[in-house]
PDB file of C-alpha atoms and ligand atoms in Angstrom:
ATOM      1  CA  UNK X   9     -40.816  11.274 130.944  1.00 60.00           C
ATOM      2  CA  UNK X  10     -41.682  14.488 129.443  1.00 79.00           C
ATOM      3  CA  UNK X  11     -42.265  17.219 131.741  1.00 87.00           C
ATOM      4  CA  UNK X  12     -45.458  19.433 131.269  1.00 93.00           C
ATOM      5  CA  UNK X  13     -45.049  22.940 131.640  1.00 96.00           C
ATOM      6  CA  UNK X  14     -48.082  25.235 132.299  1.00 98.00           C
ATOM      7  CA  UNK X  15     -47.662  28.632 130.674  1.00 98.00           C
ATOM      8  CA  UNK X  16     -49.696  31.539 131.944  1.00 98.00           C
ATOM      9  CA  UNK X  17     -49.283  34.702 130.017  1.00 97.00           C
ATOM     10  CA  UNK X  18     -51.632  36.939 128.536  1.00 96.00           C
ATOM     11  CA  UNK X  19     -49.994  38.535 125.866  1.00 95.00           C
ATOM     12  CA  UNK X  20     -50.207  36.708 123.022  1.00 96.00           C
ATOM     13  CA  UNK X  21     -47.009  37.104 121.007  1.00 95.00           C
ATOM     14  CA  UNK X  22     -45.146  36.083 124.308  1.00 95.00           C
ATOM     15  CA  UNK X  23     -47.156  33.237 124.918  1.00 97.00           C
ATOM     16  CA  UNK X  24     -46.968  31.660 121.478  1.00 96.00           C
ATOM     17  CA  UNK X  25     -43.239  32.456 121.737  1.00 95.00           C
ATOM     18  CA  UNK X  26     -42.557  30.529 124.952  1.00 96.00           C
ATOM     19  CA  UNK X  27     -45.115  27.748 123.512  1.00 96.00           C
ATOM     20  CA  UNK X  28     -42.711  26.898 120.814  1.00 94.00           C
ATOM     21  CA  UNK X  29     -39.758  27.458 122.337  1.00 93.00           C
ATOM     22  CA  UNK X  30     -40.551  25.090 125.448  1.00 94.00           C
ATOM     23  CA  UNK X  31     -42.449  22.406 123.085  1.00 91.00           C
ATOM     24  CA  UNK X  32     -38.413  22.518 121.250  1.00 89.00           C
ATOM     25  CA  UNK X  33     -36.753  22.028 124.698  1.00 86.00           C
ATOM     26  CA  UNK X  34     -39.079  18.853 124.658  1.00 84.00           C
ATOM     27  CA  UNK X  35     -41.727  20.065 127.397  1.00 91.00           C
ATOM     28  CA  UNK X  36     -45.010  19.103 127.136  1.00 92.00           C
ATOM     29  CA  UNK X  37     -46.615  22.645 127.100  1.00 96.00           C
ATOM     30  CA  UNK X  38     -50.254  24.060 127.853  1.00 97.00           C
ATOM     31  CA  UNK X  39     -51.677  27.463 127.755  1.00 97.00           C
ATOM     32  CA  UNK X  40     -53.607  30.041 130.005  1.00 98.00           C
ATOM     33  CA  UNK X  41     -54.540  33.429 129.226  1.00 97.00           C
ATOM     34  CA  UNK X  42     -55.499  34.327 132.740  1.00 97.00           C
ATOM     35  CA  UNK X  43     -55.551  33.491 136.443  1.00 96.00           C
ATOM     36  CA  UNK X  44     -59.074  31.879 136.158  1.00 97.00           C
ATOM     37  CA  UNK X  45     -57.963  29.689 133.641  1.00 97.00           C
ATOM     38  CA  UNK X  46     -54.955  28.561 135.004  1.00 97.00           C
ATOM     39  CA  UNK X  47     -56.379  27.445 138.421  1.00 97.00           C
ATOM     40  CA  UNK X  48     -59.107  25.738 136.182  1.00 96.00           C
ATOM     41  CA  UNK X  49     -56.054  23.429 134.150  1.00 96.00           C
ATOM     42  CA  UNK X  50     -53.784  23.253 137.445  1.00 96.00           C
ATOM     43  CA  UNK X  51     -57.172  21.224 138.656  1.00 92.00           C
ATOM     44  CA  UNK X  52     -57.348  19.081 135.139  1.00 91.00           C
ATOM     45  CA  UNK X  53     -53.722  18.127 135.387  1.00 90.00           C
ATOM     46  CA  UNK X  54     -51.131  18.845 137.872  1.00 90.00           C
ATOM     47  CA  UNK X  55     -48.167  20.322 135.849  1.00 94.00           C
ATOM     48  CA  UNK X  56     -44.511  19.993 136.699  1.00 92.00           C
ATOM     49  CA  UNK X  57     -44.283  23.705 136.714  1.00 95.00           C
ATOM     50  CA  UNK X  58     -45.686  26.652 136.264  1.00 97.00           C
ATOM     51  CA  UNK X  59     -44.566  30.079 134.200  1.00 97.00           C
ATOM     52  CA  UNK X  60     -46.467  32.643 135.955  1.00 96.00           C
ATOM     53  CA  UNK X  61     -46.707  36.147 134.716  1.00 94.00           C
ATOM     54  CA  UNK X  62     -47.535  38.745 137.434  1.00 89.00           C
ATOM     55  CA  UNK X  63     -50.018  41.000 135.182  1.00 88.00           C
ATOM     56  CA  UNK X  64     -53.201  38.822 134.485  1.00 92.00           C
ATOM     57  CA  UNK X  65     -56.984  39.267 133.470  1.00 92.00           C
ATOM     58  CA  UNK X  66     -59.399  38.046 136.010  1.00 92.00           C
ATOM     59  CA  UNK X  67     -57.179  36.462 138.604  1.00 92.00           C
ATOM     60  CA  UNK X  68     -53.445  37.958 139.025  1.00 90.00           C
ATOM     61  CA  UNK X  69     -50.002  36.041 138.779  1.00 91.00           C
ATOM     62  CA  UNK X  70     -49.616  36.558 143.003  1.00 87.00           C
ATOM     63  CA  UNK X  71     -53.127  35.340 143.537  1.00 91.00           C
ATOM     64  CA  UNK X  72     -52.893  32.458 141.520  1.00 95.00           C
ATOM     65  CA  UNK X  73     -49.528  31.668 143.184  1.00 92.00           C
ATOM     66  CA  UNK X  74     -51.102  32.560 147.126  1.00 90.00           C
ATOM     67  CA  UNK X  75     -54.029  30.110 146.470  1.00 94.00           C
ATOM     68  CA  UNK X  76     -51.853  27.167 145.152  1.00 94.00           C
ATOM     69  CA  UNK X  77     -49.734  27.461 147.723  1.00 90.00           C
ATOM     70  CA  UNK X  78     -52.704  27.313 150.165  1.00 90.00           C
ATOM     71  CA  UNK X  79     -53.672  24.055 148.810  1.00 87.00           C
ATOM     72  CA  UNK X  80     -51.857  20.627 150.029  1.00 82.00           C
ATOM     73  CA  UNK X  81     -52.348  19.073 146.350  1.00 83.00           C
ATOM     74  CA  UNK X  82     -50.434  21.685 144.934  1.00 88.00           C
ATOM     75  CA  UNK X  83     -48.467  23.917 147.340  1.00 86.00           C
ATOM     76  CA  UNK X  84     -45.125  22.055 145.827  1.00 84.00           C
ATOM     77  CA  UNK X  85     -45.771  22.788 142.133  1.00 91.00           C
ATOM     78  CA  UNK X  86     -42.869  24.912 141.426  1.00 92.00           C
ATOM     79  CA  UNK X  87     -43.796  28.173 139.759  1.00 94.00           C
ATOM     80  CA  UNK X  88     -41.603  30.668 137.694  1.00 93.00           C
ATOM     81  CA  UNK X  89     -42.466  34.384 138.035  1.00 90.00           C
ATOM     82  CA  UNK X  90     -42.416  36.677 135.151  1.00 91.00           C
ATOM     83  CA  UNK X  91     -42.351  40.416 136.216  1.00 85.00           C
ATOM     84  CA  UNK X  92     -42.127  43.639 134.458  1.00 80.00           C
ATOM     85  CA  UNK X  93     -38.762  45.543 134.944  1.00 68.00           C
ATOM     86  CA  UNK X  94     -38.972  47.700 137.468  1.00 67.00           C
ATOM     87  CA  UNK X  95     -41.359  45.691 139.742  1.00 63.00           C
ATOM     88  CA  UNK X  96     -38.375  45.549 142.324  1.00 57.00           C
ATOM     89  CA  UNK X  97     -40.834  45.459 145.407  1.00 60.00           C
ATOM     90  CA  UNK X  98     -43.445  43.626 143.673  1.00 59.00           C
ATOM     91  CA  UNK X  99     -40.582  41.132 142.737  1.00 57.00           C
ATOM     92  CA  UNK X 100     -40.004  40.264 146.660  1.00 59.00           C
ATOM     93  CA  UNK X 101     -43.114  40.171 147.054  1.00 58.00           C
ATOM     94  CA  UNK X 102     -43.502  37.645 144.491  1.00 55.00           C
ATOM     95  CA  UNK X 103     -41.270  35.421 145.997  1.00 66.00           C
ATOM     96  CA  UNK X 104     -42.958  35.529 149.694  1.00 69.00           C
ATOM     97  CA  UNK X 105     -45.991  34.907 148.161  1.00 68.00           C
ATOM     98  CA  UNK X 106     -43.946  31.017 147.419  1.00 78.00           C
ATOM     99  CA  UNK X 107     -43.010  31.613 143.615  1.00 86.00           C
ATOM    100  CA  UNK X 108     -39.395  29.819 143.374  1.00 85.00           C
ATOM    101  CA  UNK X 109     -38.048  31.965 141.238  1.00 85.00           C
ATOM    102  CA  UNK X 110     -38.467  34.943 139.130  1.00 85.00           C
ATOM    103  CA  UNK X 111     -37.515  36.280 135.883  1.00 88.00           C
ATOM    104  CA  UNK X 112     -37.283  39.793 134.333  1.00 86.00           C
ATOM    105  CA  UNK X 113     -38.946  40.688 130.944  1.00 87.00           C
ATOM    106  CA  UNK X 114     -37.622  41.456 128.344  1.00 87.00           C
ATOM    107  CA  UNK X 115     -35.657  37.494 128.788  1.00 90.00           C
ATOM    108  CA  UNK X 116     -34.137  35.471 126.677  1.00 92.00           C
ATOM    109  CA  UNK X 117     -35.435  31.875 126.123  1.00 92.00           C
ATOM    110  CA  UNK X 118     -32.146  30.549 126.677  1.00 90.00           C
ATOM    111  CA  UNK X 119     -32.546  32.352 130.280  1.00 91.00           C
ATOM    112  CA  UNK X 120     -35.859  31.060 131.062  1.00 94.00           C
ATOM    113  CA  UNK X 121     -35.067  27.609 129.477  1.00 90.00           C
ATOM    114  CA  UNK X 122     -32.095  27.345 132.315  1.00 90.00           C
ATOM    115  CA  UNK X 123     -33.919  28.723 135.134  1.00 91.00           C
ATOM    116  CA  UNK X 124     -36.833  25.833 134.539  1.00 92.00           C
ATOM    117  CA  UNK X 125     -34.158  23.158 134.236  1.00 87.00           C
ATOM    118  CA  UNK X 126     -32.598  24.405 137.532  1.00 87.00           C
ATOM    119  CA  UNK X 127     -36.156  24.531 139.422  1.00 88.00           C
ATOM    120  CA  UNK X 128     -36.801  20.807 138.085  1.00 85.00           C
ATOM    121  CA  UNK X 129     -33.442  19.589 139.301  1.00 79.00           C
ATOM    122  CA  UNK X 130     -34.144  21.374 142.875  1.00 79.00           C
ATOM    123  CA  UNK X 131     -37.183  20.402 143.595  1.00 74.00           C
ATOM    124  CA  UNK X 132     -37.891  17.229 141.771  1.00 69.00           C
ATOM    125  CA  UNK X 133     -34.593  15.434 141.306  1.00 63.00           C
ATOM    126  CA  UNK X 134     -34.907  13.012 138.546  1.00 65.00           C
ATOM    127  CA  UNK X 135     -37.436  14.714 136.451  1.00 67.00           C
ATOM    128  CA  UNK X 136     -34.663  16.617 134.425  1.00 65.00           C
ATOM    129  CA  UNK X 137     -32.514  13.475 134.341  1.00 71.00           C
ATOM    130  CA  UNK X 138     -31.618  10.709 132.080  1.00 78.00           C
ATOM    131  CA  UNK X 139     -31.065   8.442 134.581  1.00 83.00           C
ATOM    132  CA  UNK X 140     -32.709   8.137 137.303  1.00 84.00           C
ATOM    133  CA  UNK X 141     -32.248   5.903 141.039  1.00 85.00           C
ATOM    134  CA  UNK X 142     -34.582   4.885 144.079  1.00 86.00           C
ATOM    135  CA  UNK X 143     -33.432   1.715 146.123  1.00 88.00           C
ATOM    136  CA  UNK X 144     -32.208  -0.818 144.106  1.00 91.00           C
ATOM    137  CA  UNK X 145     -34.675   0.631 141.112  1.00 93.00           C
ATOM    138  CA  UNK X 146     -32.822   2.339 138.215  1.00 92.00           C
ATOM    139  CA  UNK X 147     -34.447   3.586 134.734  1.00 91.00           C
ATOM    140  CA  UNK X 148     -32.676   4.814 132.200  1.00 89.00           C
ATOM    141  CA  UNK X 149     -34.433   7.147 130.030  1.00 83.00           C
ATOM    142  CA  UNK X 150     -32.289   7.491 127.270  1.00 78.00           C
ATOM    143  CA  UNK X 151     -32.114   3.675 126.395  1.00 84.00           C
ATOM    144  CA  UNK X 152     -35.542   3.294 127.790  1.00 87.00           C
ATOM    145  CA  UNK X 153     -34.017   0.038 129.915  1.00 92.00           C
ATOM    146  CA  UNK X 154     -34.848  -0.497 133.665  1.00 95.00           C
ATOM    147  CA  UNK X 155     -32.962  -2.515 136.339  1.00 95.00           C
ATOM    148  CA  UNK X 156     -33.514  -3.857 139.788  1.00 94.00           C
ATOM    149  CA  UNK X 157     -30.375  -4.981 141.983  1.00 91.00           C
ATOM    150  CA  UNK X 158     -28.397  -5.143 138.491  1.00 92.00           C
ATOM    151  CA  UNK X 159     -31.028  -7.290 136.925  1.00 94.00           C
ATOM    152  CA  UNK X 160     -32.474  -6.501 133.700  1.00 95.00           C
ATOM    153  CA  UNK X 161     -36.128  -5.962 133.961  1.00 95.00           C
ATOM    154  CA  UNK X 162     -38.462  -5.957 130.870  1.00 94.00           C
ATOM    155  CA  UNK X 163     -41.405  -3.822 130.783  1.00 94.00           C
ATOM    156  CA  UNK X 164     -44.234  -2.837 128.430  1.00 93.00           C
ATOM    157  CA  UNK X 165     -44.405   0.731 127.533  1.00 90.00           C
ATOM    158  CA  UNK X 166     -47.267   1.657 129.988  1.00 92.00           C
ATOM    159  CA  UNK X 167     -45.473  -0.065 133.067  1.00 95.00           C
ATOM    160  CA  UNK X 168     -42.491   1.854 131.792  1.00 94.00           C
ATOM    161  CA  UNK X 169     -44.455   5.148 132.438  1.00 92.00           C
ATOM    162  CA  UNK X 170     -46.096   4.389 135.545  1.00 94.00           C
ATOM    163  CA  UNK X 171     -42.292   3.394 136.970  1.00 95.00           C
ATOM    164  CA  UNK X 172     -40.891   6.568 136.205  1.00 91.00           C
ATOM    165  CA  UNK X 173     -43.571   8.724 137.740  1.00 90.00           C
ATOM    166  CA  UNK X 174     -44.092   6.592 140.665  1.00 91.00           C
ATOM    167  CA  UNK X 175     -39.976   6.884 141.006  1.00 88.00           C
ATOM    168  CA  UNK X 176     -40.067  10.508 140.490  1.00 83.00           C
ATOM    169  CA  UNK X 177     -42.219  10.766 143.638  1.00 82.00           C
ATOM    170  CA  UNK X 178     -40.819   7.801 146.163  1.00 82.00           C
ATOM    171  CA  UNK X 179     -43.051   7.465 149.275  1.00 83.00           C
ATOM    172  CA  UNK X 180     -46.186   9.622 147.958  1.00 84.00           C
ATOM    173  CA  UNK X 181     -49.431   8.220 147.732  1.00 89.00           C
ATOM    174  CA  UNK X 182     -51.342   8.099 144.437  1.00 91.00           C
ATOM    175  CA  UNK X 183     -54.616   7.805 143.406  1.00 91.00           C
ATOM    176  CA  UNK X 184     -55.745   5.672 140.539  1.00 91.00           C
ATOM    177  CA  UNK X 185     -57.721   8.900 139.038  1.00 88.00           C
ATOM    178  CA  UNK X 186     -54.151  10.659 139.137  1.00 87.00           C
ATOM    179  CA  UNK X 187     -51.896   7.957 137.836  1.00 91.00           C
ATOM    180  CA  UNK X 188     -54.393   7.588 134.651  1.00 89.00           C
ATOM    181  CA  UNK X 189     -53.903  11.446 134.469  1.00 84.00           C
ATOM    182  CA  UNK X 190     -50.113  11.573 134.990  1.00 85.00           C
ATOM    183  CA  UNK X 191     -49.185   8.469 132.982  1.00 88.00           C
ATOM    184  CA  UNK X 192     -52.239   7.993 130.415  1.00 86.00           C
ATOM    185  CA  UNK X 193     -53.305  11.509 129.960  1.00 77.00           C
ATOM    186  CA  UNK X 194     -56.132  13.640 130.972  1.00 69.00           C
ATOM    187  CA  UNK X 195     -57.739  13.442 127.453  1.00 70.00           C
ATOM    188  CA  UNK X 196     -57.705   9.551 127.393  1.00 74.00           C
ATOM    189  CA  UNK X 197     -60.926   7.564 128.676  1.00 80.00           C
ATOM    190  CA  UNK X 198     -59.203   4.844 130.169  1.00 82.00           C
ATOM    191  CA  UNK X 199     -61.386   2.551 133.148  1.00 87.00           C
ATOM    192  CA  UNK X 200     -59.580   3.225 136.997  1.00 84.00           C
ATOM    193  CA  UNK X 201     -59.066  -0.490 136.984  1.00 88.00           C
ATOM    194  CA  UNK X 202     -56.907  -0.316 133.896  1.00 92.00           C
ATOM    195  CA  UNK X 203     -54.349   0.845 136.589  1.00 94.00           C
ATOM    196  CA  UNK X 204     -54.755  -1.795 139.130  1.00 94.00           C
ATOM    197  CA  UNK X 205     -54.182  -4.539 136.150  1.00 95.00           C
ATOM    198  CA  UNK X 206     -50.730  -2.615 135.068  1.00 96.00           C
ATOM    199  CA  UNK X 207     -49.464  -2.148 138.463  1.00 96.00           C
ATOM    200  CA  UNK X 208     -49.895  -5.588 138.598  1.00 96.00           C
ATOM    201  CA  UNK X 209     -47.913  -6.557 135.535  1.00 96.00           C
ATOM    202  CA  UNK X 210     -45.335  -3.698 137.215  1.00 96.00           C
ATOM    203  CA  UNK X 211     -45.217  -5.589 140.356  1.00 95.00           C
ATOM    204  CA  UNK X 212     -44.614  -8.936 138.539  1.00 95.00           C
ATOM    205  CA  UNK X 213     -41.975  -7.690 136.786  1.00 95.00           C
ATOM    206  CA  UNK X 214     -39.863  -5.788 139.543  1.00 94.00           C
ATOM    207  CA  UNK X 215     -40.400  -8.857 141.790  1.00 94.00           C
ATOM    208  CA  UNK X 216     -38.783 -11.382 139.680  1.00 90.00           C
ATOM    209  CA  UNK X 217     -35.722  -9.474 140.463  1.00 83.00           C
ATOM    210  CA  UNK X 218     -35.796  -9.386 143.894  1.00 86.00           C
ATOM    211  CA  UNK X 219     -38.567 -11.075 145.979  1.00 86.00           C
ATOM    212  CA  UNK X 220     -39.472  -7.967 147.766  1.00 88.00           C
ATOM    213  CA  UNK X 221     -42.440  -6.026 146.950  1.00 90.00           C
ATOM    214  CA  UNK X 222     -41.573  -2.363 146.093  1.00 90.00           C
ATOM    215  CA  UNK X 223     -45.392  -1.214 145.612  1.00 93.00           C
ATOM    216  CA  UNK X 224     -47.463  -0.161 148.314  1.00 92.00           C
ATOM    217  CA  UNK X 225     -51.119  -0.813 147.829  1.00 92.00           C
ATOM    218  CA  UNK X 226     -53.198   1.750 149.939  1.00 88.00           C
ATOM    219  CA  UNK X 227     -56.504   0.344 150.627  1.00 85.00           C
ATOM    220  CA  UNK X 228     -59.046   2.580 149.304  1.00 82.00           C
ATOM    221  CA  UNK X 229     -56.379   5.601 148.149  1.00 87.00           C
ATOM    222  CA  UNK X 230     -54.174   4.171 145.588  1.00 91.00           C
ATOM    223  CA  UNK X 231     -50.257   3.002 145.462  1.00 94.00           C
ATOM    224  CA  UNK X 232     -46.991   3.999 146.191  1.00 91.00           C
ATOM    225  CA  UNK X 233     -43.509   3.113 145.622  1.00 91.00           C
ATOM    226  CA  UNK X 234     -41.221   2.326 148.459  1.00 85.00           C
ATOM    227  CA  UNK X 235     -38.077   0.845 148.193  1.00 76.00           C
ATOM    228  CA  UNK X 236     -35.793   0.271 150.707  1.00 64.00           C
ATOM    229  CA  UNK X 237     -32.295   1.445 150.691  1.00 50.00           C
TER     230      UNK X 237
HETATM  231 CA1   CA E   8     -49.455  40.024 131.581  1.00 75.75          CA
END
């Protein structure tokens, strides 16, 4: 699944350059040009990582970072802060506020993409890898294959994306709306019960390999993936 990166940068030229390069690296990218817009975009769809400029109009980068860290739903979004050279004390404050890493302008795109990969790998193992494993389930993203306890499982494209997403956050409960946003995209109109249909198919396929249901239904809350071992 393509990691979704939100870039918050008010300098147009740099924002365009970041967009172009991250897109080329295979990320799905969205741009926000001030802090207020960044917070709104996060509410609409949770990014996998935020590249956040320090000096921003309306709400500063540091304030955006602080607000995101203060909310349970957004607390764990990885943030890489962009700072100008010479803001040494500010940089330290940046990390105090909860940024995961920072990078000093001017920087090379190679450096930034390396940092993004490193942060994603540290915070969300599985997101940046070709193959992820949880319990007895293994997904190969390149070959687009799934195995459970060594047995091949055939999934439709939507079930594949659902499983991939759930496997990135084992044990975490997602509402139908959150799954719709993450798997179908927030710009697509799909009824919430469509999620139930696809969860049902995924469950059936997984249980054919091993008769032990790994998907937990949490009444009125949603679904989570819990595999033993
Ligand atoms: Ca700026």
